Short mmCIF file of C-alpha atoms and ligand atoms in Angstrom, two decimals:
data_model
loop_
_atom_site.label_atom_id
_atom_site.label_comp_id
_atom_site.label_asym_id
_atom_site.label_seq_id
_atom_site.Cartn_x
_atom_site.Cartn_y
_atom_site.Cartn_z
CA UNK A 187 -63.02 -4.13 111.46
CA UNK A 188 -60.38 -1.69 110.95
CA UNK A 189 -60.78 -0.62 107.33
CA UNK A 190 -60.98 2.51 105.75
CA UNK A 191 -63.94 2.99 105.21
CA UNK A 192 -65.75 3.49 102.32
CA UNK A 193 -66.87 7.47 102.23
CA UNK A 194 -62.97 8.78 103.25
CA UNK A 195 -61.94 6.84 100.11
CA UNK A 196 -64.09 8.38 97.94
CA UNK A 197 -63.27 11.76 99.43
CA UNK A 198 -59.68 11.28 98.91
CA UNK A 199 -60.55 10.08 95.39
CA UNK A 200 -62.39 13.45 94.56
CA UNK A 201 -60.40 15.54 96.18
CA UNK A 202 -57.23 13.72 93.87
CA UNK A 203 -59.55 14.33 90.67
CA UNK A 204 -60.56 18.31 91.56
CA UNK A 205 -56.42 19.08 92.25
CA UNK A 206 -56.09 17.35 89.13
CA UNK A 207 -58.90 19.22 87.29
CA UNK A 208 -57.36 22.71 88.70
CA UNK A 209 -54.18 22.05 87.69
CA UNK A 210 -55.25 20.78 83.84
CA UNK A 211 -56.77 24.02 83.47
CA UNK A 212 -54.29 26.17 85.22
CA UNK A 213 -51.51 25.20 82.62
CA UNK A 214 -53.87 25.28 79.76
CA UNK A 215 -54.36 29.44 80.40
CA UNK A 216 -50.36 29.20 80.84
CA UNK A 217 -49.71 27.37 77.27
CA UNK A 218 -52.40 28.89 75.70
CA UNK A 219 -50.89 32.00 76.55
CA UNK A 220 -47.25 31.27 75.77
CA UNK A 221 -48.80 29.93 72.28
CA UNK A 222 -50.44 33.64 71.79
CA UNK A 223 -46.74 34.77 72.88
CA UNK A 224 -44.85 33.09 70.53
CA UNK A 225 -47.33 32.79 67.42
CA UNK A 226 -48.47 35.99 68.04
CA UNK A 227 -45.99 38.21 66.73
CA UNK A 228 -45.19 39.84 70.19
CA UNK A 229 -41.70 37.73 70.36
CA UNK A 230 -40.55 35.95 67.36
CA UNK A 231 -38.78 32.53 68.67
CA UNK A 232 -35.98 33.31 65.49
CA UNK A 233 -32.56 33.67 67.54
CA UNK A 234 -31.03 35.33 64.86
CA UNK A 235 -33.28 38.07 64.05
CA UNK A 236 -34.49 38.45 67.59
CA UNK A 237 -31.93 39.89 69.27
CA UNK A 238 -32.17 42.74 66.46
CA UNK A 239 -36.01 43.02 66.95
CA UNK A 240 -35.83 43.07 70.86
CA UNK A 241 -33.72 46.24 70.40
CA UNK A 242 -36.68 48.12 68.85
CA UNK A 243 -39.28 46.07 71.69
CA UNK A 244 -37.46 48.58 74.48
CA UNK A 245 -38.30 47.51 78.31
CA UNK A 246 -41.01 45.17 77.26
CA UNK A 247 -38.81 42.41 75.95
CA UNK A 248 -37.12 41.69 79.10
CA UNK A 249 -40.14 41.56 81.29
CA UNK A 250 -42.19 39.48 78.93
CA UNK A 251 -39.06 37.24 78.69
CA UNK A 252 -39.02 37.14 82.57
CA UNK A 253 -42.79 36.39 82.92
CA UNK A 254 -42.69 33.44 80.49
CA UNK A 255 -39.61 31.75 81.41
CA UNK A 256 -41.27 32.38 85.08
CA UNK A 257 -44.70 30.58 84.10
CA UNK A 258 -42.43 27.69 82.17
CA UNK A 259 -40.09 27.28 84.75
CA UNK A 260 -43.16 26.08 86.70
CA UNK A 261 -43.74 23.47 84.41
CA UNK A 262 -40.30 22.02 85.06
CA UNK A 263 -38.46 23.56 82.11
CA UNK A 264 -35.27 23.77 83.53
CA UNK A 265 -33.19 27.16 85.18
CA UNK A 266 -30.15 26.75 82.43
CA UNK A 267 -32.55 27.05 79.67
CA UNK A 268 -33.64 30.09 80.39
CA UNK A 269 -30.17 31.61 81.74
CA UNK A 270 -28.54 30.92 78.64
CA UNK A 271 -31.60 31.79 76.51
CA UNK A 272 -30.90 35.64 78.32
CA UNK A 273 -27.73 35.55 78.20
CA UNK A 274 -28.10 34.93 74.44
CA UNK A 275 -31.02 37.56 73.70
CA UNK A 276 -29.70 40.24 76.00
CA UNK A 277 -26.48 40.06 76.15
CA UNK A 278 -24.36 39.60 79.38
CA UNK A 279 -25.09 42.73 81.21
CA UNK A 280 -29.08 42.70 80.68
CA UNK A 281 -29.11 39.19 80.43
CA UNK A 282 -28.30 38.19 83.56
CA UNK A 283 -30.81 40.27 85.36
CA UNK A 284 -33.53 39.00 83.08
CA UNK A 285 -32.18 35.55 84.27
CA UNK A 286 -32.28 36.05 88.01
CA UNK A 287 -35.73 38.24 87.40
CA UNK A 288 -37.05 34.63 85.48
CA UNK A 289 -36.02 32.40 88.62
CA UNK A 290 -37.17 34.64 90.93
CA UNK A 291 -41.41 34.86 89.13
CA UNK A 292 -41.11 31.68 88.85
CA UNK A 293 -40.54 30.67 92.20
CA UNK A 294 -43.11 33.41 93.41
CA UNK A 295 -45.24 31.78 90.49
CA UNK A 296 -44.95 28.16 92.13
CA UNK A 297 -45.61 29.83 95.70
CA UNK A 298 -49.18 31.22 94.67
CA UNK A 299 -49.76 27.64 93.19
CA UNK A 300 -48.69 25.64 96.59
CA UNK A 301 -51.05 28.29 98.58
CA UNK A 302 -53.70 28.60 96.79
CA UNK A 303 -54.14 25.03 95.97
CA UNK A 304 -52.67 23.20 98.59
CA UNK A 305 -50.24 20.00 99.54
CA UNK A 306 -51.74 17.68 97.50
CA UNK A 307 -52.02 19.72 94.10
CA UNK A 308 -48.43 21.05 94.58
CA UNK A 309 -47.22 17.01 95.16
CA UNK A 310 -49.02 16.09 92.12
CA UNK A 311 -46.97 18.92 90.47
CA UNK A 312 -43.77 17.73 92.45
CA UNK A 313 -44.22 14.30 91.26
CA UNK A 314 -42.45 13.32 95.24
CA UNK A 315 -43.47 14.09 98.18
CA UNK A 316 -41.80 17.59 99.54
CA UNK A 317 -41.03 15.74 102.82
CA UNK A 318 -37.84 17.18 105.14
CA UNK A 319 -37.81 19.49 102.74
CA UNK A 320 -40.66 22.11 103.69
CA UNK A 321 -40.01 21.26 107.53
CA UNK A 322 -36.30 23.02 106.77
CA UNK A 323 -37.59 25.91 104.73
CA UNK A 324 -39.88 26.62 107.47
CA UNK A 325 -37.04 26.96 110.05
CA UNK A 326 -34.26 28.49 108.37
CA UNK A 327 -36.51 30.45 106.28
CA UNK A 328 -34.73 32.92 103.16
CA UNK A 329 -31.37 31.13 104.26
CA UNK A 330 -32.94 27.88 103.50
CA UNK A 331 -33.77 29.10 100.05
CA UNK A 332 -29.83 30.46 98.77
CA UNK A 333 -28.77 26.86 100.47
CA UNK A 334 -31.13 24.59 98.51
CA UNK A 335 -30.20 27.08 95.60
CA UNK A 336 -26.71 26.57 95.99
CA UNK A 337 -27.03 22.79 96.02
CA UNK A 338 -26.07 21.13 92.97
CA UNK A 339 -28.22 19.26 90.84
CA UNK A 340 -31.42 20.42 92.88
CA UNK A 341 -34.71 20.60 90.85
CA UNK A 342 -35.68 24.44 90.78
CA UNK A 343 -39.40 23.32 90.39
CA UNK A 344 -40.31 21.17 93.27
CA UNK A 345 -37.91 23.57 95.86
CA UNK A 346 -40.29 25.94 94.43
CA UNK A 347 -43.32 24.22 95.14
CA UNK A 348 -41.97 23.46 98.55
CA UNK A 349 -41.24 27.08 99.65
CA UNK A 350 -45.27 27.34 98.50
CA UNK A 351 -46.26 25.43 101.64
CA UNK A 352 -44.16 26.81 104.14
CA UNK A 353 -44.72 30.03 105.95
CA UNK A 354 -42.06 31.73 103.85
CA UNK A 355 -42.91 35.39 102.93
CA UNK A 356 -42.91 36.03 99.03
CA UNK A 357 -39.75 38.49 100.17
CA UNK A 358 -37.81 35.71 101.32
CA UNK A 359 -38.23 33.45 98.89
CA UNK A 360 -37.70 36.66 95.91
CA UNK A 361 -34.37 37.39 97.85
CA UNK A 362 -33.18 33.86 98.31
CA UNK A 363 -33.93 32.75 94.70
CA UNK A 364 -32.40 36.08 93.55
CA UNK A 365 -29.31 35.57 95.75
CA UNK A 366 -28.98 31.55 95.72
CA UNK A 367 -29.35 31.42 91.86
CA UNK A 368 -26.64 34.30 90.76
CA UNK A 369 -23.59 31.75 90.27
CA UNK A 370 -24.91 29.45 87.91
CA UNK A 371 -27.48 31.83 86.51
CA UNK A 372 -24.10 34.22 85.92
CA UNK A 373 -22.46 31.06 84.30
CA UNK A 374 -24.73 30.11 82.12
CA UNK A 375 -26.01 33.73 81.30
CA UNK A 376 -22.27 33.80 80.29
CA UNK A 377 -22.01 30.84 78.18
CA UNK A 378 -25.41 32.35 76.40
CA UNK A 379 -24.30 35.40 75.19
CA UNK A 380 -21.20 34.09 74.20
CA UNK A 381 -23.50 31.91 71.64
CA UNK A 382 -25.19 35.14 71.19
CA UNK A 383 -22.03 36.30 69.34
CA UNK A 384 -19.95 37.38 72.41
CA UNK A 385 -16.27 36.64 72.58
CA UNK A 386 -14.82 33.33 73.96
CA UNK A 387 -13.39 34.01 76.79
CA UNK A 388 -17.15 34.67 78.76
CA UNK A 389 -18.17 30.99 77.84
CA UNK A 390 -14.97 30.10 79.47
CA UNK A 391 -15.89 32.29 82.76
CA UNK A 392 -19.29 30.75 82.49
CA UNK A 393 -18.19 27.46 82.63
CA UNK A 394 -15.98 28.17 85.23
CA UNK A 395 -18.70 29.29 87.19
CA UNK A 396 -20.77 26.49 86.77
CA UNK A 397 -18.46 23.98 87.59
CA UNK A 398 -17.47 25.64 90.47
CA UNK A 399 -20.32 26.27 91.51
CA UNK A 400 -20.99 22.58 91.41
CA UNK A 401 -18.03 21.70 93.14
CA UNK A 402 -18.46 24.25 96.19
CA UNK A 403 -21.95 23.32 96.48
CA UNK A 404 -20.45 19.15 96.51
CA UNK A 405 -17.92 20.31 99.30
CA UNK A 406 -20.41 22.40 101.70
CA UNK A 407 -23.00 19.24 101.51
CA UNK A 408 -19.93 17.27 102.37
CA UNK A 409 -19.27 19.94 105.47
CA UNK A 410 -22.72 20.16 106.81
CA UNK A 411 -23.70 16.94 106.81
CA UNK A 412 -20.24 16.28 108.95
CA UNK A 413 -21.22 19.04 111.13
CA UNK A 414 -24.93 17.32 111.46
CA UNK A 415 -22.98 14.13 112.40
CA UNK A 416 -24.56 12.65 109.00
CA UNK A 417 -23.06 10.93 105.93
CA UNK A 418 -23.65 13.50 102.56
CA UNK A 419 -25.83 10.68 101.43
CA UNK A 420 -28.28 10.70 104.23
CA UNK A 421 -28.41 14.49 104.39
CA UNK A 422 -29.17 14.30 100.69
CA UNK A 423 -31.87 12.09 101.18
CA UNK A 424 -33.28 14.17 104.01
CA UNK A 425 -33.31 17.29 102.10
CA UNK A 426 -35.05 15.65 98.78
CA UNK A 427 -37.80 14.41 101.33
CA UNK A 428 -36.69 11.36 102.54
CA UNK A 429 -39.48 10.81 105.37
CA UNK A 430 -42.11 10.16 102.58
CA UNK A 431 -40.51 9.45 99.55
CA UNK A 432 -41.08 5.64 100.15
CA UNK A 433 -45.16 5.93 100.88
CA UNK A 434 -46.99 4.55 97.91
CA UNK A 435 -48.85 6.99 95.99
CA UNK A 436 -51.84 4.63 96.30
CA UNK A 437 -51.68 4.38 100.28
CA UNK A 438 -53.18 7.44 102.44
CA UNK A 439 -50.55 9.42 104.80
CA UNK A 440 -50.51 7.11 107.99
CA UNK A 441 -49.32 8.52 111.57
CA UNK A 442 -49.26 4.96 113.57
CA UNK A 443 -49.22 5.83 117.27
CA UNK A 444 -47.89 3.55 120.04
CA UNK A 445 -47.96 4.01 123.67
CA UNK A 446 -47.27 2.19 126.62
CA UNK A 447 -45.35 1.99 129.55
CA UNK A 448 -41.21 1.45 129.75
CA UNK A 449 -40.11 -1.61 128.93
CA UNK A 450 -43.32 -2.70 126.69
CA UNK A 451 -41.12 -3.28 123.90
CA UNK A 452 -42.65 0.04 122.57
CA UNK A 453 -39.03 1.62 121.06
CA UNK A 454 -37.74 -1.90 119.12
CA UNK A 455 -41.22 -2.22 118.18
CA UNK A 456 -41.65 0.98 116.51
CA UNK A 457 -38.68 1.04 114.96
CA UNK A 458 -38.87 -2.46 113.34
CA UNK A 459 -42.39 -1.28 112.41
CA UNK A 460 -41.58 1.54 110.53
CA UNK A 461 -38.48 0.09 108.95
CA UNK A 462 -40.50 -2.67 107.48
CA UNK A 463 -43.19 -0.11 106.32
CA UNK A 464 -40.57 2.27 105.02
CA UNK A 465 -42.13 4.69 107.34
CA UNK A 466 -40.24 7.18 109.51
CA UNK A 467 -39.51 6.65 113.32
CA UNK A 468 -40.36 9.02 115.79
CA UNK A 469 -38.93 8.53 119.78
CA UNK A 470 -40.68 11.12 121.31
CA UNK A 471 -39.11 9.63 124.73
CA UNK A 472 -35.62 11.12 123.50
CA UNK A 473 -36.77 14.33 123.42
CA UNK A 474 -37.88 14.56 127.65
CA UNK A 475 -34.21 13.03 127.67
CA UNK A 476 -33.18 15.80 125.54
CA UNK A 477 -34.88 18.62 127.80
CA UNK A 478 -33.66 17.05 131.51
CA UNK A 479 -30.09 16.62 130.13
CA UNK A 480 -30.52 20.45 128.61
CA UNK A 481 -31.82 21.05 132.09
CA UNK A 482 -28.71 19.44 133.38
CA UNK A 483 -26.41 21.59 131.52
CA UNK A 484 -28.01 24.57 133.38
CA UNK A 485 -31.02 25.27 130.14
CA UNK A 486 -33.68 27.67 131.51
CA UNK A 487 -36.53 26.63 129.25
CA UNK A 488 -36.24 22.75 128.36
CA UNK A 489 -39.26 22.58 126.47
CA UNK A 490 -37.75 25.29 124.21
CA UNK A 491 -34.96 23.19 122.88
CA UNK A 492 -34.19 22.49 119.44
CA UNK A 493 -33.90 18.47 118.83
CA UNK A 494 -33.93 16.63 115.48
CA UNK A 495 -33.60 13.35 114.37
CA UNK A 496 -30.75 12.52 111.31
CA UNK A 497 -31.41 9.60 109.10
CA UNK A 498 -29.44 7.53 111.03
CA UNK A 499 -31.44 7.86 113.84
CA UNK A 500 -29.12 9.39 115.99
CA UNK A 501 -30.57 12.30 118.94
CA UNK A 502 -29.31 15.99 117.96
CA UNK A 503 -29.96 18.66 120.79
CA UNK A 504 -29.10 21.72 118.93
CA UNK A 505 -26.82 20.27 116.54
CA UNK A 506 -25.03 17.81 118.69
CA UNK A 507 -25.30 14.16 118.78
CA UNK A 508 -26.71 13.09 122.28
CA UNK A 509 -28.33 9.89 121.30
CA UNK A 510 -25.56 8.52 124.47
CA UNK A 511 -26.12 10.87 126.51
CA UNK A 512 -29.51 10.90 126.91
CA UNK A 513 -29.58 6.94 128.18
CA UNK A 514 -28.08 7.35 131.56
CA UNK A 515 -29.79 7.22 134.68
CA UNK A 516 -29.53 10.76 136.19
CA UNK A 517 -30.77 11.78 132.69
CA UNK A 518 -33.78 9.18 132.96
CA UNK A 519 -35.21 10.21 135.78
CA UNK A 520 -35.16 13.54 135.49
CA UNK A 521 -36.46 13.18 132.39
CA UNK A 522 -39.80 11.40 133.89
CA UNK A 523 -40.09 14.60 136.72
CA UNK A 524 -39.99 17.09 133.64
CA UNK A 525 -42.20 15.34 131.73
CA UNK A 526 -44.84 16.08 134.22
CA UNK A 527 -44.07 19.94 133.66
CA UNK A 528 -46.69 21.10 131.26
CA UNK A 529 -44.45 24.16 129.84
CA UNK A 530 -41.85 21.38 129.12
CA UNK A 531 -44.71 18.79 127.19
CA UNK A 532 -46.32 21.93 125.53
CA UNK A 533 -43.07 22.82 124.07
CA UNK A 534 -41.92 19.26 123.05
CA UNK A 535 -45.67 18.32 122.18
CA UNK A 536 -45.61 21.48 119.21
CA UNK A 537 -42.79 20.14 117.90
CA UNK A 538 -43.88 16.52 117.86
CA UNK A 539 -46.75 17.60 115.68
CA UNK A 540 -44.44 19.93 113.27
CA UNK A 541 -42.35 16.76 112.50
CA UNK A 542 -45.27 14.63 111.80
CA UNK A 543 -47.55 16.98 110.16
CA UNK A 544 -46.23 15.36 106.33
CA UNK A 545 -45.34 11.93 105.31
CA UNK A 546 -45.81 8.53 107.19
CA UNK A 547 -44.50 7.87 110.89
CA UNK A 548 -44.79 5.68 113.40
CA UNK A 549 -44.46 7.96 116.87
CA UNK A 550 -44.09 5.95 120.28
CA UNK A 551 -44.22 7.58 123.42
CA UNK A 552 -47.10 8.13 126.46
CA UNK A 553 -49.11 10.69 124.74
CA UNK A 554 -48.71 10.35 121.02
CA UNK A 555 -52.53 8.47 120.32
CA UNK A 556 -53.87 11.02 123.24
CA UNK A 557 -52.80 13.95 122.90
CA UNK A 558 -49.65 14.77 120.46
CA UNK A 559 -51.80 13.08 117.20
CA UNK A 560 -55.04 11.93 118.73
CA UNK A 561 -56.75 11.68 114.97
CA UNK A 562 -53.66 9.18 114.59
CA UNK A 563 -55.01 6.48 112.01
CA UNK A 564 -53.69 3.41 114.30
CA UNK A 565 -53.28 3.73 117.54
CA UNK A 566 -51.60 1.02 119.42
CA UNK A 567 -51.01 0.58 123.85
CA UNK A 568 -48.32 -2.03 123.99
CA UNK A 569 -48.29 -3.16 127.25
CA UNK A 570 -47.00 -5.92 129.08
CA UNK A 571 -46.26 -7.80 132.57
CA UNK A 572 -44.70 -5.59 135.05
CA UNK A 573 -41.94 -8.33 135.69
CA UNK A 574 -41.64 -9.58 132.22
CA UNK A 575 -40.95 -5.54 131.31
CA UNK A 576 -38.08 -5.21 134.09
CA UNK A 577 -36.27 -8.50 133.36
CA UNK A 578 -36.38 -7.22 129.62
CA UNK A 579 -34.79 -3.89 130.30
CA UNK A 580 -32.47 -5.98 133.03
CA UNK A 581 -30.99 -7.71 130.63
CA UNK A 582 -30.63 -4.94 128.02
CA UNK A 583 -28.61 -3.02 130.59
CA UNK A 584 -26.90 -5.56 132.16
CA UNK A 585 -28.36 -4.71 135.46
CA UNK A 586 -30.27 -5.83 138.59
CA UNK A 587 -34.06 -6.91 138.10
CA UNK A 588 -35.23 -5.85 141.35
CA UNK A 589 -33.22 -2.50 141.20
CA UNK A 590 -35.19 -2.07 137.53
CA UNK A 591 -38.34 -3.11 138.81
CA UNK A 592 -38.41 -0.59 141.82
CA UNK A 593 -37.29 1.86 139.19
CA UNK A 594 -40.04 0.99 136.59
CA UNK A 595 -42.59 1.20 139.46
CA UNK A 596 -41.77 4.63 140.28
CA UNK A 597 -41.50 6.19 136.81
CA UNK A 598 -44.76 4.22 135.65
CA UNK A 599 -46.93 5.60 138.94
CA UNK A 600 -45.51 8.80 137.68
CA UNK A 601 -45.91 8.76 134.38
CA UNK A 602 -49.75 7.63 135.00
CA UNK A 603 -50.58 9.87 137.83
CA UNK A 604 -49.35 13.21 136.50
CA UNK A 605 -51.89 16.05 135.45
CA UNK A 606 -50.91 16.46 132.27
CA UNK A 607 -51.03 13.98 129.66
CA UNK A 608 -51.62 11.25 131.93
CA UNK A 609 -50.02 7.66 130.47
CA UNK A 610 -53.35 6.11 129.18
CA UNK A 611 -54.31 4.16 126.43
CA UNK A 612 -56.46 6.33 124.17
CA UNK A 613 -60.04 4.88 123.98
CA UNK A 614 -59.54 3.69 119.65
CA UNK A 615 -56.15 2.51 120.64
CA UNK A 616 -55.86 -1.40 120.24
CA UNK A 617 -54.68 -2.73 123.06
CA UNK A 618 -51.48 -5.52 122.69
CA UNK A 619 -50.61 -6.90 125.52
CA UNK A 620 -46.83 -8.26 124.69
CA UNK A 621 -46.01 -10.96 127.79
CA UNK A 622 -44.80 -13.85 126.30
CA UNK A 623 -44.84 -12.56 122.64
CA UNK A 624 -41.61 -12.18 120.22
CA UNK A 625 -40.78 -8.83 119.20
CA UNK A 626 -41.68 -10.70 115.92
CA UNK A 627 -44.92 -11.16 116.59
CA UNK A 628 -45.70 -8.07 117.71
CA UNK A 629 -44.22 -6.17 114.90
CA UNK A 630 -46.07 -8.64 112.62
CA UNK A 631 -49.51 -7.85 114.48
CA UNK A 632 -49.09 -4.13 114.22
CA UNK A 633 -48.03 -4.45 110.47
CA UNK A 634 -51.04 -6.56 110.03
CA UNK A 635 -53.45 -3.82 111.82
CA UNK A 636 -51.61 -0.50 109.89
CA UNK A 637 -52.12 -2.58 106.50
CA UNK A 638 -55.82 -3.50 107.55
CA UNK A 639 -56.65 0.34 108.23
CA UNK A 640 -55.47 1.36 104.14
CA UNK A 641 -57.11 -1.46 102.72
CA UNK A 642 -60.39 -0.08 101.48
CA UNK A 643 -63.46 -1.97 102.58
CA UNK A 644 -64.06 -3.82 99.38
O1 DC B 130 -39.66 6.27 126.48
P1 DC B 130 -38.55 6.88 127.36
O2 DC B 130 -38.16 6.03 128.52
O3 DC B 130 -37.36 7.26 126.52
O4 DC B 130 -39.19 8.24 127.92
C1 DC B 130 -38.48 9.10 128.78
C2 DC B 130 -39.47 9.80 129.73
O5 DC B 130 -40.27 10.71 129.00
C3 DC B 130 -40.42 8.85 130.45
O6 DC B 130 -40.33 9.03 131.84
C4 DC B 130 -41.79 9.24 130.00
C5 DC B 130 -41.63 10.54 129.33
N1 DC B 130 -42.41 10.61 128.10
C6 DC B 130 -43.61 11.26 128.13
O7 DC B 130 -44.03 11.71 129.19
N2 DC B 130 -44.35 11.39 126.99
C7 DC B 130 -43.90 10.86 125.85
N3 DC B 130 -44.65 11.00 124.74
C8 DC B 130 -42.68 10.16 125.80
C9 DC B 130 -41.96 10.05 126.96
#
């Protein structure tokens, strides 16, 4: 049978109940601490005879303000809170410092959490999964940080957590917080001391800020995501971790893995699987078509290309929208002959494995239950009757059967013979043979087998 079995539930279950445990007694020091803070006599929470006492506190005040609003602003007390409490104890001139400083120990704060304790304690924390949202702090690194910052209406804690698990340097992520939180922290900073008895007119600035802030943060999302070849929505929903945010809590990550020869149904298949799991579809095919038509255009190193996937589904090869232009012959073939180059499949194979390594995806290709995921938890070979698999692709393309077949002969003698990363079913795939089956049927079956493997033995 294909359950989980018992012992890797139980593991999961413990390892759940020890991130939990860490984290229960990592805030407990943190409140217990701010509690000695406050009740302690160090800062008196008073706003009115605060700002009087801090004067006589010298440097310490604004460093103990920083490392509490740091330690709180890990426990999802929001940014503004703290910029306007600065704003209002300091004054404008130290009080925006202190704000920025407070942002930027609490996002180093939140990084020692995600590294020392891992994915699954910092998701717990999170409350969603971090999805896209590591993969792009990872690539564009302390940019990626001011952006997110900039965004409006993005949670400071779980970018925080994020940046945690990447391979950010604490530098980059000091800088980019620093740098990505100075309009609004300036704004509300602003509006702060203002309440602190400033004059008008810097609660009007602040406001100003804020909104426009807001507003130029609105119109770049609205500019990127055109660039991307995305609607805002859809890049939104990328950035806040769209690949996982629709696994249930309750259900294990899942990589499902299918393989199989051209025309075995393999790409309608896997997408229909993973739209009715709410899972995310990977065509690792489109990205050999990606490197022969980068090859095409005169690219050096094909398997060094940058390709992504928007939440449409349409092909980007360094930004631009190919999903066309990979499909036509010249592009097909070549695509085959480089896919037996084993600088090109290294290349493309890394990458495969970056985009999967979080949330819940359903991969087809030749290699994905071999080589690119081979601890996949389904693996699936679709295969199917040479002639049934050329009269299907015939009649998506309008074309010749014979002419297909000879075509589908060639690639799949290729595609099995090669040296590296041979077409082969991996020995745990299941093997579904799809002649005379409805692409109904087979979606069913491998919905069947994916829901089998998370349903503990009971
Ligand atoms: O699935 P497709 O026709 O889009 O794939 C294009 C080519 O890439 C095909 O000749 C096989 C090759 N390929 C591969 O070698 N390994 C993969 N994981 C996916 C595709």
């Amino acid at each position: 049978m294909l359950h989980l079995d018992d012992a890797r539930a139980k593991h999961a279950r413990s390892v759940k109940h020890r991130a939990i445990r860490r984290l229960v007694l990592f805030f407990g020091v943190i409140i217990a601490v701010g509690i000695a803070v406050a009740f302690g006599g160090i800062i008196d929470f008073n706003p009115r005879d605060l700002q009087h006492e801090l004067k006589g506190t010298g440097p310490l005040a604004p460093i103990i303000y920083m490392l509490i609003s740091g330690a709180l602003g890990a426990v999802f007390v929001p940014g503004p809170v703290f910029a306007i409490g600065a704003g209002l104890l300091f004054g404008p001139w130290l009080g925006i410092p202190v704000g920025l400083g407070g942002a930027v120990v609490s996002a180093l704060i939140c990084r020692e959490i995600g590294v020392h304790m891992g994915r699954s304690a910092a998701e717990e924390l999170a409350g969603a999964r971090l999805g896209q949202m590591t993969a792009w702090l990872d690539r564009y690194g302390a940019v990626a940080v001011i952006a997110f910052r900039l965004m409006p209406a993005m949670p400071d804690a779980p970018l925080n957590y994020a940046a945690g698990l990447t391979r950010l340097k604490r530098w980059q992520i000091a800088v980019g917080t620093a740098v990505g939180s100075i309009p609004r922290t300036l704004g509300w900073g602003l509006v702060g001391s203002t309440a602190g008895g400033g004059n008008g007119w810097q609660a009007a600035v602040g406001f100003t800020l804020i909104v426009g802030a807001d507003a130029g943060g609105v119109v770049a999302a609205i500019l990127i995501a055109r660039h991307l070849g995305m609607t805002p929505k859809a890049l939104w929903r990328k950035l806040r971790g769209a690949p996982a945010e629709h696994a249930s809590p309750n259900l294990p990550t899942m990589r499902i893995a299918i393989d199989g020869p051209a025309g075995a149904g393999k790409s309608t298949v896997a997408r229909l699987v993973a739209e009715r799991l709410e899972y995310t579809y990977l065509d690792t095919g489109a990205m050999y078509r990606c490197a022969a038509l980068a090859s095409l255009r005169g690219v050096q190193a094909p398997g060094d290309i940058d390709v992504d996937f928007d939440a449409n589904g349409s092909v980007q090869l360094d930004g631009e929208d190919v999903s066309l232009l990979i499909r036509t012959p010249e592009v097909t073939s070549l695509a085959s002959q480089l896919a037996a180059e084993p600088s090109v499949r290294e290349g493309l194979v890394a990458r495969q494995r970056e985009l999967m390594a979080e949330g819940d995806w359903v991969a087809e290709g030749r290699d994905v239950g071999t080589v690119v995921v081979p601890d996949a938890e389904l693996k699936v070979f679709l295969d199917a009757d040479p002639l049934e698999r050329a009269e299907r692709r015939a009649a998506q393309l309008g074309a010749d059967v014979r002419e297909i077949l000879a075509q589908q002969q060639e690639r799949d003698e290729r595609d099995r013979t090669r040296l590296t990363s041979p077409l082969k079913a991996a020995d745990d795939a299941v093997i579904l043979d799809t002649t005379g089956l409805s692409i109904e049927q087979v979606v069913d079956r491998i919905a069947d087998l994916a829901r089998e493997r998370v349903t503990p033995a009971g």
